[in-house]
Short mmCIF file of C-alpha atoms and ligand atoms in Angstrom, two decimals:
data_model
loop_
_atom_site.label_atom_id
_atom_site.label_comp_id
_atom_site.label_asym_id
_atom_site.label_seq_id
_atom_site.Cartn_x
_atom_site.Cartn_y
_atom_site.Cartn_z
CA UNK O 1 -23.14 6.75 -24.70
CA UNK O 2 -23.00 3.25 -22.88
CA UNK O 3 -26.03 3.08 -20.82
CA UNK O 4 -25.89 3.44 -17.02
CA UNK O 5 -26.15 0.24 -15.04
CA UNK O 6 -27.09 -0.41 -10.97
CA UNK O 7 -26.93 -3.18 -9.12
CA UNK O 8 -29.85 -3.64 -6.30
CA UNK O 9 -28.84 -6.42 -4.06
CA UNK O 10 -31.62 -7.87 -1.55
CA UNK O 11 -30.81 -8.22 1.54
CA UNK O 12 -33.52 -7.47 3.90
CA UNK O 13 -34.76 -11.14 4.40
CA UNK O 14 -34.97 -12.37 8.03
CA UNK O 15 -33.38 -15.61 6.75
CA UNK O 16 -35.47 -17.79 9.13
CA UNK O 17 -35.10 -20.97 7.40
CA UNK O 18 -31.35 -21.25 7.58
CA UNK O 19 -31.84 -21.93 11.23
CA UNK O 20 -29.74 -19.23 13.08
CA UNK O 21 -29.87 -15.81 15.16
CA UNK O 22 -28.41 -13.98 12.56
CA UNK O 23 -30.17 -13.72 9.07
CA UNK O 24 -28.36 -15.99 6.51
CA UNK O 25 -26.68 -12.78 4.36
CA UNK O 26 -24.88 -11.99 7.61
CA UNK O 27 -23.45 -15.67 8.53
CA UNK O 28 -20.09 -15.96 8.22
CA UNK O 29 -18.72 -18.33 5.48
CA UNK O 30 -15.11 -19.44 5.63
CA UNK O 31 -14.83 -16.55 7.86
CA UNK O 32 -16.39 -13.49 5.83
CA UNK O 33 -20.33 -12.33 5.74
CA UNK O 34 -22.27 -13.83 3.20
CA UNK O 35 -23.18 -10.46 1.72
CA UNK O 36 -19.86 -9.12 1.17
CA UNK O 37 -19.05 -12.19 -1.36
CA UNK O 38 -22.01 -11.23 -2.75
CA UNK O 39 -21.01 -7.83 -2.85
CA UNK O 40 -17.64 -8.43 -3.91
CA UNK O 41 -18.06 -9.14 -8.19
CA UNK O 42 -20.63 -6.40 -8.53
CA UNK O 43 -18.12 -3.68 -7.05
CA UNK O 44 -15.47 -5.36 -9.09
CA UNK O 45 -17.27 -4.78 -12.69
CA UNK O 46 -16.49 -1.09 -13.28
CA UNK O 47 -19.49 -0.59 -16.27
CA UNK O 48 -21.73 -1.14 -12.65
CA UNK O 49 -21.75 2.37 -11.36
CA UNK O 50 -24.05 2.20 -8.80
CA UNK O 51 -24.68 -0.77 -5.95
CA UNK O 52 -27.34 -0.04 -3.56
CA UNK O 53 -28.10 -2.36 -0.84
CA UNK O 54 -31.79 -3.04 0.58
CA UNK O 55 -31.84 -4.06 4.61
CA UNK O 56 -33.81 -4.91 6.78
CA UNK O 57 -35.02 -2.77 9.34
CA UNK O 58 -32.52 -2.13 12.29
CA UNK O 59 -30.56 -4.60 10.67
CA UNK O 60 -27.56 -1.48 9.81
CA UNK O 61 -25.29 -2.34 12.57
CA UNK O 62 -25.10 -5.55 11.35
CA UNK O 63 -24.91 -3.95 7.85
CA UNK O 64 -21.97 -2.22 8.84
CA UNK O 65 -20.07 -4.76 10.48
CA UNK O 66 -20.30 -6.66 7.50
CA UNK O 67 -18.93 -4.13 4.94
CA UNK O 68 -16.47 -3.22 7.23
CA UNK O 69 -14.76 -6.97 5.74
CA UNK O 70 -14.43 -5.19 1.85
CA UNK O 71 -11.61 -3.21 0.70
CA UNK O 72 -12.12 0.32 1.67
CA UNK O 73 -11.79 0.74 -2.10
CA UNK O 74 -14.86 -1.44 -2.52
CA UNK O 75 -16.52 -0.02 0.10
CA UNK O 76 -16.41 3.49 -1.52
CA UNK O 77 -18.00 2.10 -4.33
CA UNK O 78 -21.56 1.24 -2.16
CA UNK O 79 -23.95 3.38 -1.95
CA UNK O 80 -26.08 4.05 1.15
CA UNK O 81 -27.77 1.01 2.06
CA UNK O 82 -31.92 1.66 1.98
CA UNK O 83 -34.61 -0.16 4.48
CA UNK O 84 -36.57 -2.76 3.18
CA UNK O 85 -40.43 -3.81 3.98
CA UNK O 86 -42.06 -7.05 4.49
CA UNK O 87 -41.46 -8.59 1.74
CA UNK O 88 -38.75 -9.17 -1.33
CA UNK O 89 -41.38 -7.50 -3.31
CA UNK O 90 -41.82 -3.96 -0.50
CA UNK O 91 -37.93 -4.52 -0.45
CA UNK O 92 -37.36 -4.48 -4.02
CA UNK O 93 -39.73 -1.28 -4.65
CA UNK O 94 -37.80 0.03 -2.11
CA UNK O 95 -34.93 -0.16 -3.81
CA UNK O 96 -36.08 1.07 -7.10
CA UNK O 97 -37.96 4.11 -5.35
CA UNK O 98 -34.35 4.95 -4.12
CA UNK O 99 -32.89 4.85 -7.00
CA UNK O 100 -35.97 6.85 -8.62
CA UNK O 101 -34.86 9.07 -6.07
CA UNK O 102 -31.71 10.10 -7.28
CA UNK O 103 -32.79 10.37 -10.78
CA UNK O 104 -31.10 6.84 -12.53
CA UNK O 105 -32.29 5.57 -15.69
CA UNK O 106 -30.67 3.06 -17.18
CA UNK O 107 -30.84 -0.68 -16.65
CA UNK O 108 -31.02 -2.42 -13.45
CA UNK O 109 -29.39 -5.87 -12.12
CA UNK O 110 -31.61 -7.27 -8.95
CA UNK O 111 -29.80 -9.82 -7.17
CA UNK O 112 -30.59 -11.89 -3.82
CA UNK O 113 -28.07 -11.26 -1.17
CA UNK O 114 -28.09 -15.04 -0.40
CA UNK O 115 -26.74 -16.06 -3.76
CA UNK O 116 -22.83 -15.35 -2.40
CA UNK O 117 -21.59 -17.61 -5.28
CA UNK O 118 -22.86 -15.41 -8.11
CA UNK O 119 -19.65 -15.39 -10.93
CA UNK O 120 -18.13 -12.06 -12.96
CA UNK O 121 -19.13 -14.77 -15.90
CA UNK O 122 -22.73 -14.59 -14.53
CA UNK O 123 -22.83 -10.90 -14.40
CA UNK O 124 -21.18 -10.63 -17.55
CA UNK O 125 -24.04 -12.39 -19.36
CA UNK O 126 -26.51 -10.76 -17.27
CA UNK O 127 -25.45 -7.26 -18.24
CA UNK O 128 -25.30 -8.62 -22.09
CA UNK O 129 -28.88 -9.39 -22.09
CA UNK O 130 -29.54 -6.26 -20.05
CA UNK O 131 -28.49 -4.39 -23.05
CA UNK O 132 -30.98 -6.60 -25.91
CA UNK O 133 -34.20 -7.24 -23.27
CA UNK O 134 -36.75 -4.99 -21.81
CA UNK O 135 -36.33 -8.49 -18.90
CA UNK O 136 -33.62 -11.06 -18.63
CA UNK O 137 -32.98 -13.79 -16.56
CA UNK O 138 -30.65 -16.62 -15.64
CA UNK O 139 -32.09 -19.84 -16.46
CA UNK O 140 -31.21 -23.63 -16.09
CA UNK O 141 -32.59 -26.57 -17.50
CA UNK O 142 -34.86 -28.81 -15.23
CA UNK O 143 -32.64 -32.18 -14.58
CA UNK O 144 -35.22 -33.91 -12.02
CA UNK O 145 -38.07 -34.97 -12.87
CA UNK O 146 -40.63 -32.65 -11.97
CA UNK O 147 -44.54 -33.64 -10.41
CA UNK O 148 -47.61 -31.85 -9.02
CA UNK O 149 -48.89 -33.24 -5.97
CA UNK O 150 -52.37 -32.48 -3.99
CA UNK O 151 -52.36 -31.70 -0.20
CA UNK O 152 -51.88 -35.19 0.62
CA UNK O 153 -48.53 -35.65 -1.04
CA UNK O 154 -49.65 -37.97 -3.61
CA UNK O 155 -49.23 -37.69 -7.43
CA UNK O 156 -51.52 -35.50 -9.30
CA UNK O 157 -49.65 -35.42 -12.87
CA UNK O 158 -45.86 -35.23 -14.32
CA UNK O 159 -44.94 -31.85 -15.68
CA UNK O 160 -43.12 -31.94 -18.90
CA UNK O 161 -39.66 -31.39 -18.28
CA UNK O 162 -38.17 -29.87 -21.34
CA UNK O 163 -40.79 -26.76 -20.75
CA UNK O 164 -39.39 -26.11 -17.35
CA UNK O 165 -36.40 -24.19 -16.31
CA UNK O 166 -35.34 -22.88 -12.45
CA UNK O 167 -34.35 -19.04 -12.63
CA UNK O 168 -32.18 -17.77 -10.63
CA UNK O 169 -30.95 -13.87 -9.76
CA UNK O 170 -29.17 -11.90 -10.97
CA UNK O 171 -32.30 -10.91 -13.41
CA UNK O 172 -32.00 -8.50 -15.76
CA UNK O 173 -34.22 -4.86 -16.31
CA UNK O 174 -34.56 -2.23 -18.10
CA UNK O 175 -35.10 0.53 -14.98
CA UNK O 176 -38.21 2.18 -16.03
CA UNK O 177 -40.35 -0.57 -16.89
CA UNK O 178 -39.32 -2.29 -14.03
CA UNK O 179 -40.03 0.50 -11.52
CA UNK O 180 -43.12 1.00 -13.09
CA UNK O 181 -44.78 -2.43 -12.79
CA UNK O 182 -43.62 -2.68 -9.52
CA UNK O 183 -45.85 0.48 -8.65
CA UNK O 184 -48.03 -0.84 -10.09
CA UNK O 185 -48.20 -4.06 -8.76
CA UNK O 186 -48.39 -2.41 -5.29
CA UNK O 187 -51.02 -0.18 -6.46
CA UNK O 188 -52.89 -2.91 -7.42
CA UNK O 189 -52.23 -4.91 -4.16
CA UNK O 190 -51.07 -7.57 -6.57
CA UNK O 191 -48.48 -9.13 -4.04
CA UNK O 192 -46.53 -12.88 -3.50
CA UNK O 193 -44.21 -12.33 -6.54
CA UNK O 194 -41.09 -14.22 -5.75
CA UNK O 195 -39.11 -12.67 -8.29
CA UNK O 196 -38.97 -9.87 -10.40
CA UNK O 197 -39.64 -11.25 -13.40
CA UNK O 198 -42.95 -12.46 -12.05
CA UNK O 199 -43.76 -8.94 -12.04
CA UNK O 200 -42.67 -8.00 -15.26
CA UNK O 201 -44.99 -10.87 -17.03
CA UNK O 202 -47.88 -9.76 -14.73
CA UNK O 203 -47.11 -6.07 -16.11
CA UNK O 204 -47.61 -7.86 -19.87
CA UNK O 205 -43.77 -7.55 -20.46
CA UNK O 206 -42.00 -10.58 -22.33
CA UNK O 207 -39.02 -12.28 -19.92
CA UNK O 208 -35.97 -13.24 -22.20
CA UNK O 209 -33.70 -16.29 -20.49
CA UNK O 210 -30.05 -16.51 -20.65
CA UNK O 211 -27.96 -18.97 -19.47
CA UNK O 212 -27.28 -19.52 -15.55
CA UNK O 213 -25.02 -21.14 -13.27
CA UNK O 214 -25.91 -23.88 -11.13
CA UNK O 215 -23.02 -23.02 -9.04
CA UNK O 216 -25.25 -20.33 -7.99
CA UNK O 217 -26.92 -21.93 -4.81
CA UNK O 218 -28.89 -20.12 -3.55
CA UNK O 219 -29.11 -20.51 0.79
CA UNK O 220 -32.02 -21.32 2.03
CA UNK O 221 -31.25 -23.89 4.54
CA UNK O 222 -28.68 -24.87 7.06
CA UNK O 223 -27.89 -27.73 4.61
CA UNK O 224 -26.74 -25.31 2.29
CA UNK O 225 -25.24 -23.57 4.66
CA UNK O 226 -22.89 -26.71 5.38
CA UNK O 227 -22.45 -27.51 1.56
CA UNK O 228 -21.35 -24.13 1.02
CA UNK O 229 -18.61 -24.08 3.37
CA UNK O 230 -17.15 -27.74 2.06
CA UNK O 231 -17.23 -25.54 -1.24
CA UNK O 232 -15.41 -23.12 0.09
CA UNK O 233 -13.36 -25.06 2.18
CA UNK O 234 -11.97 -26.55 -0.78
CA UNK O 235 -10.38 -23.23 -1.71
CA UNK O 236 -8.88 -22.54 1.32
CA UNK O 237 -4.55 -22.73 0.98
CA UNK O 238 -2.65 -23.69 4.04
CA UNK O 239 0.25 -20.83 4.80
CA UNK O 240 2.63 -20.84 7.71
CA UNK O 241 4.21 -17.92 9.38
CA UNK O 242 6.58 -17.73 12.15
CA UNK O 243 7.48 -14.83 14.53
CA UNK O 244 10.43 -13.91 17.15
CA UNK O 245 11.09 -11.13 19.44
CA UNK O 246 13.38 -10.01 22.58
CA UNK O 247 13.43 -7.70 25.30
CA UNK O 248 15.53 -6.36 27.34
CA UNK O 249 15.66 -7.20 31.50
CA UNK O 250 15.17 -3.18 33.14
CA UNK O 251 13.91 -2.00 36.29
CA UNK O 252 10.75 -2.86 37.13
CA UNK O 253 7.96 -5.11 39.08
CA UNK O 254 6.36 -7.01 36.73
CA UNK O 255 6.51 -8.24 32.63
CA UNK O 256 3.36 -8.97 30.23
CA UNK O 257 3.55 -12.44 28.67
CA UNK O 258 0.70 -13.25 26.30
CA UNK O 259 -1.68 -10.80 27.75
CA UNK O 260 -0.88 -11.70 31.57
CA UNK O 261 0.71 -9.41 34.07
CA UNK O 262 3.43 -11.66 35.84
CA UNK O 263 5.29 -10.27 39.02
CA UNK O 264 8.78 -10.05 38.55
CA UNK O 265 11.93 -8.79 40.01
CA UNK O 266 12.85 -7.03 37.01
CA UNK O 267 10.90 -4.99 34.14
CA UNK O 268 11.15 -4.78 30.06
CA UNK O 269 12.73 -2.16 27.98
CA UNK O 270 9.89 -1.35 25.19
CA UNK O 271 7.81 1.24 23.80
CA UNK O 272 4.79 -0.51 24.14
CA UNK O 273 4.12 -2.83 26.96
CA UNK O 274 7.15 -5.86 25.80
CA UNK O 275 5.17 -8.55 25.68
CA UNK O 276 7.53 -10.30 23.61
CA UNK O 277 4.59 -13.18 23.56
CA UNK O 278 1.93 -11.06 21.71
CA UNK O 279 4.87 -9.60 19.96
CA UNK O 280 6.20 -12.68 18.65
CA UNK O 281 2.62 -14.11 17.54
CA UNK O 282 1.77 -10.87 15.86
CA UNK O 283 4.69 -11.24 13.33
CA UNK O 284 3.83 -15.20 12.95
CA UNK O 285 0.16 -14.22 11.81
CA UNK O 286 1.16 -11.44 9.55
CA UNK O 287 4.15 -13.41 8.04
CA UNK O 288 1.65 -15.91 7.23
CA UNK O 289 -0.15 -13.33 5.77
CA UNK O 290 2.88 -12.22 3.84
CA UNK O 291 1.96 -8.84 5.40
CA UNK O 292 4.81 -7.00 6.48
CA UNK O 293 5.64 -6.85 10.29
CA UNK O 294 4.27 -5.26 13.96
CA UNK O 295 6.91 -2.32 13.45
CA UNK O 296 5.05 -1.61 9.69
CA UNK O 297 1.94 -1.48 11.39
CA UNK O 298 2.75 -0.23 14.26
CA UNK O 299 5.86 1.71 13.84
CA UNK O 300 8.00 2.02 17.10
CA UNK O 301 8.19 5.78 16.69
CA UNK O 302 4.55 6.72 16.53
CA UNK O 303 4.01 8.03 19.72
CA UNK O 304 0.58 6.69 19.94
CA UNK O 305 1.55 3.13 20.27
CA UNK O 306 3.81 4.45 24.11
CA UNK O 307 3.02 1.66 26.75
CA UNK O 308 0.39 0.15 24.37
CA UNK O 309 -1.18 -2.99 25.46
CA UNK O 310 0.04 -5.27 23.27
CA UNK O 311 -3.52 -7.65 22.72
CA UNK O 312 -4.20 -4.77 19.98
CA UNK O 313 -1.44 -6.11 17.92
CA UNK O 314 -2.67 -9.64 18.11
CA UNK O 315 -6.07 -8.80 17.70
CA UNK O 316 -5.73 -6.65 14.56
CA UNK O 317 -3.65 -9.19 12.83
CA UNK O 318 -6.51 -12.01 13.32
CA UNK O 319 -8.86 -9.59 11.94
CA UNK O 320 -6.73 -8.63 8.85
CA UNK O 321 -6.73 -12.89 8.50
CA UNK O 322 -10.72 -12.40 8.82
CA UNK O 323 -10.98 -9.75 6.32
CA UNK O 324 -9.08 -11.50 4.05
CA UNK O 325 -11.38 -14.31 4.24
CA UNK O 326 -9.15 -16.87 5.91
CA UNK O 327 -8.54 -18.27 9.19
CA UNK O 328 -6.06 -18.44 11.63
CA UNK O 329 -6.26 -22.68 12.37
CA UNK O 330 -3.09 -22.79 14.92
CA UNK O 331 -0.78 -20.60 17.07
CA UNK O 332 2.35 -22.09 18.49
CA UNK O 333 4.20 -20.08 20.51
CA UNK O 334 7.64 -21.14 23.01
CA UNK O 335 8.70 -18.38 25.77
CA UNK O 336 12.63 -18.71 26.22
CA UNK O 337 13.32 -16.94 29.73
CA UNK O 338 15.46 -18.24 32.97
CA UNK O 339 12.72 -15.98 34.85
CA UNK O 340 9.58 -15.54 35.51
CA UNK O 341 8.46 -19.31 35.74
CA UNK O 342 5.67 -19.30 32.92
CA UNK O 343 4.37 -22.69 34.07
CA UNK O 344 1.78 -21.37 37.22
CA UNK O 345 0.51 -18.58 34.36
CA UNK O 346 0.41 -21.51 31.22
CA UNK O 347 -3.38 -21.66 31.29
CA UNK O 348 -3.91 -17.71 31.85
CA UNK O 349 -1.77 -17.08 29.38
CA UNK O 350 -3.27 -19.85 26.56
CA UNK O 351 -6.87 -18.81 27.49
CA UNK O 352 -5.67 -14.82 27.07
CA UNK O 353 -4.35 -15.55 23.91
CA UNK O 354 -7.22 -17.62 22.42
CA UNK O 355 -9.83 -14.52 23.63
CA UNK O 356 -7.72 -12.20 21.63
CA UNK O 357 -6.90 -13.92 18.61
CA UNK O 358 -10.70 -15.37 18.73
CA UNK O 359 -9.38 -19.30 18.78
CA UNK O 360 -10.70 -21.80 20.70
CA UNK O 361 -8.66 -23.10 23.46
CA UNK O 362 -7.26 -26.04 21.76
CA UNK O 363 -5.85 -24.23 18.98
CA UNK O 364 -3.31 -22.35 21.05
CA UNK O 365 0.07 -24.13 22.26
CA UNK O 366 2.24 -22.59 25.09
CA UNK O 367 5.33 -23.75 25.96
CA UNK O 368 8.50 -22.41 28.27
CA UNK O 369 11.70 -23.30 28.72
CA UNK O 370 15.37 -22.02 29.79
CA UNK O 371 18.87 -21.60 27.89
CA UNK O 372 20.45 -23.74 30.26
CA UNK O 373 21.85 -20.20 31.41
CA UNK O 374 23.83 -19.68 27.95
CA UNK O 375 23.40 -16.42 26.08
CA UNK O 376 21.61 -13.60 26.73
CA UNK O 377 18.40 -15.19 27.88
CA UNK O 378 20.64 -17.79 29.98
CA UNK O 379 22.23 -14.65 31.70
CA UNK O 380 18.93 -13.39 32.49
CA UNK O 381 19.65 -9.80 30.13
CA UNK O 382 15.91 -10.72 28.50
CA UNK O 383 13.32 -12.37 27.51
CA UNK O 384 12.44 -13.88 23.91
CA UNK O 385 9.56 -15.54 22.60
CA UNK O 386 9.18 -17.51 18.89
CA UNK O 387 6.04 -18.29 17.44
CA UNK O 388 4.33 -20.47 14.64
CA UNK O 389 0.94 -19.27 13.27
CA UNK O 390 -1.15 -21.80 10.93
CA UNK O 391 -3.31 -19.96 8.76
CA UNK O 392 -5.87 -20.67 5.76
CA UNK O 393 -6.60 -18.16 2.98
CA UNK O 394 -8.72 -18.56 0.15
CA UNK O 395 -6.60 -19.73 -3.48
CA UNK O 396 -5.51 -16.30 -5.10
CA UNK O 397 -8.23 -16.17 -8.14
MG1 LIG X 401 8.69 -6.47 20.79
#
């Protein structure tokens, strides 16, 4: 029988040294939460069968919002995230009592919710040792040369490099032992370990190293934060998509372009509310996607989407850009009409569109302009609208 294996992923840190409102594991990098690409390889490996998450307290909206980014498929695969305490060390017990809790045994892989680049390599070699060591960790070799200094900041001796390595997470346990030093520990008021191992080696266990990855940053600081998303930025594909739509001229008052009621002598024929605008930028975001179309998503006959506002459509196609860890850079979009005059509702239309697609203002272009009264649009039958969304998305893997 293979033995069972968890994952217990830290996240319950207040982050206060990356210099933001929202703890670091929460931040957003190229456009997803730090903690579900840290999530993302240990739901992936199938011999993990259970990933438990340790918060901080009150922090499960947050929690939530961020999961909410995973596959539903990957989400299924979490279980119910579990409240942390003051420190990594409370937060790690915390983890382990859960897991206590529901009766594992097995081994145990604890890793820091702030290490989002951690590899399927990584894991791989982590769950190898896990299977030869009571304690395993990731190691690298010490390139800088490494000094002790006294409170002043001046030189007190140079370490010897080649006995020094940096250890990273994710470390490696067998669950038992570990659970039971860190009860121990606590019992013993023994606290300040920064790791897990630290605990182990207190409990009189031997630590076993294996090979890390020092593309495993770990972020601490707003630096990293920055040199993180060049990283990532550096994965990021450009794709373009482009979108059209029509209605046709009925009875009626007014028309919705991009989001803005404009007074009109005549009305639109649609099921939702026509805004050919929204409608039109919808389809260029999902075809730059390469996700289908509004009417998959929203198909014409479902009664639920009769006289829909149309900023739904928009919105939910930025977010499926979000949640696939991209970004929408540009939205282009040209109104073809002989009436309503779009210019006096230009800004109120850009500024609509920007809110719901959660641009700035400068990334949104409108523009108007006649058929010099040829075809349908030039006869004044309808209105059309074409659009141009500029998207990035992270390289396929
Ligand atoms: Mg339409």
């Amino acid at each position: 029988m293979t033995t069972a294996v968890a994952a217990l992923i830290v996240a319950a840190g207040r982050g206060l040294r990356a210099g933001a409102d929202a703890p670091k594991q929460y931040r957003r990098l190229g456009g997803t939460p730090v903690l579900c690409r840290t999530l993302a390889p240990f739901l992936a490996d199938n011999r993990i069968g259970t990933v438990l998450v340790v918060i901080g307290a009150g922090d499960a909206p947050r929690y939530d919002e961020a999961i909410g980014h995973l596959p539903k498929s990957a989400r299924a695969r979490l279980a119910s995230p579990v409240a942390g305490g003051e420190t990594r060390q409370d937060s790690v017990r915390a983890g382990l009592e859960a897991l206590a809790a529901i009766g594992f045994t097995g081994n145990v892989l604890v890793h820091d919710a702030a290490r989002p680049f951690v590899s399927i390599a990584l894991i791989e070699r982590a769950l190898a040792a896990s299977a030869q060591h009571v304690a395993a960790i990731p190691a690298l070799p010490v390139t800088d040369t490494v000094k002790r200094i006294d409170a002043a900041g001046l030189i007190e001796e140079t370490l010897p490099r080649e006995q020094l390595v940096s250890v990273q997470t994710p470390q490696a346990f067998a669950f038992q032992p570990l659970l039971v030093a860190h009860r121990a520990a606590h019992a013993a008021e023994s606290i300040g370990f920064t790791d897990d191992s630290a605990i182990m080696e207190w409990a009189g266990h031997r630590v076993a190293t294996f090979a890390g990855d020092p593309m495993n940053l770990k972020l601490t600081h707003s630096d990293d934060f920055a040199l993180a998303e060049q990283r990532f930025a550096r994965s990021l594909v450009t794709r373009t998509g482009t979108g059209y739509d029509v209605h046709a001229f009925a009875d009626g008052d007014h028309v919705w372009l991009g989001g803005i009621r404009i007074p009109h002598s005549r009305g639109v024929t649609a099921h939702s509310d026509g805004d050919v605008a929204l409608h039109a930028l919808t389809d260029a975001v999902l075809g730059a996607l390469a996700d289908g179309d509004i009417g998959s998503h929203f198909p014409p006959r479902d009664p639920q989407w009769r006289g829909a506002s149309s900023d739904r459509f928009l919105a939910f196609a930025a977010e499926r850009v979000r949640q696939r860890g991209g970004r929408i850079d540009h939205l282009d979009l040209t109104i073809v009409c002989e009436g309503p005059k779009v210019g006096p509702h230009r800004d109120a239309i850009r500024a609509r569109i920007a809110e719901i697609a959660g641009l700035r203002l400068d990334a949104v272009g409108v523009k108007a302009t006649t058929s010099e009264r040829l075809g349908f649009t030039g006869r004044g039958e309808g209105l059309a609208a074409l659009a141009t969304a500029t998207i990035r998305l992270p390289e396929p893997e």
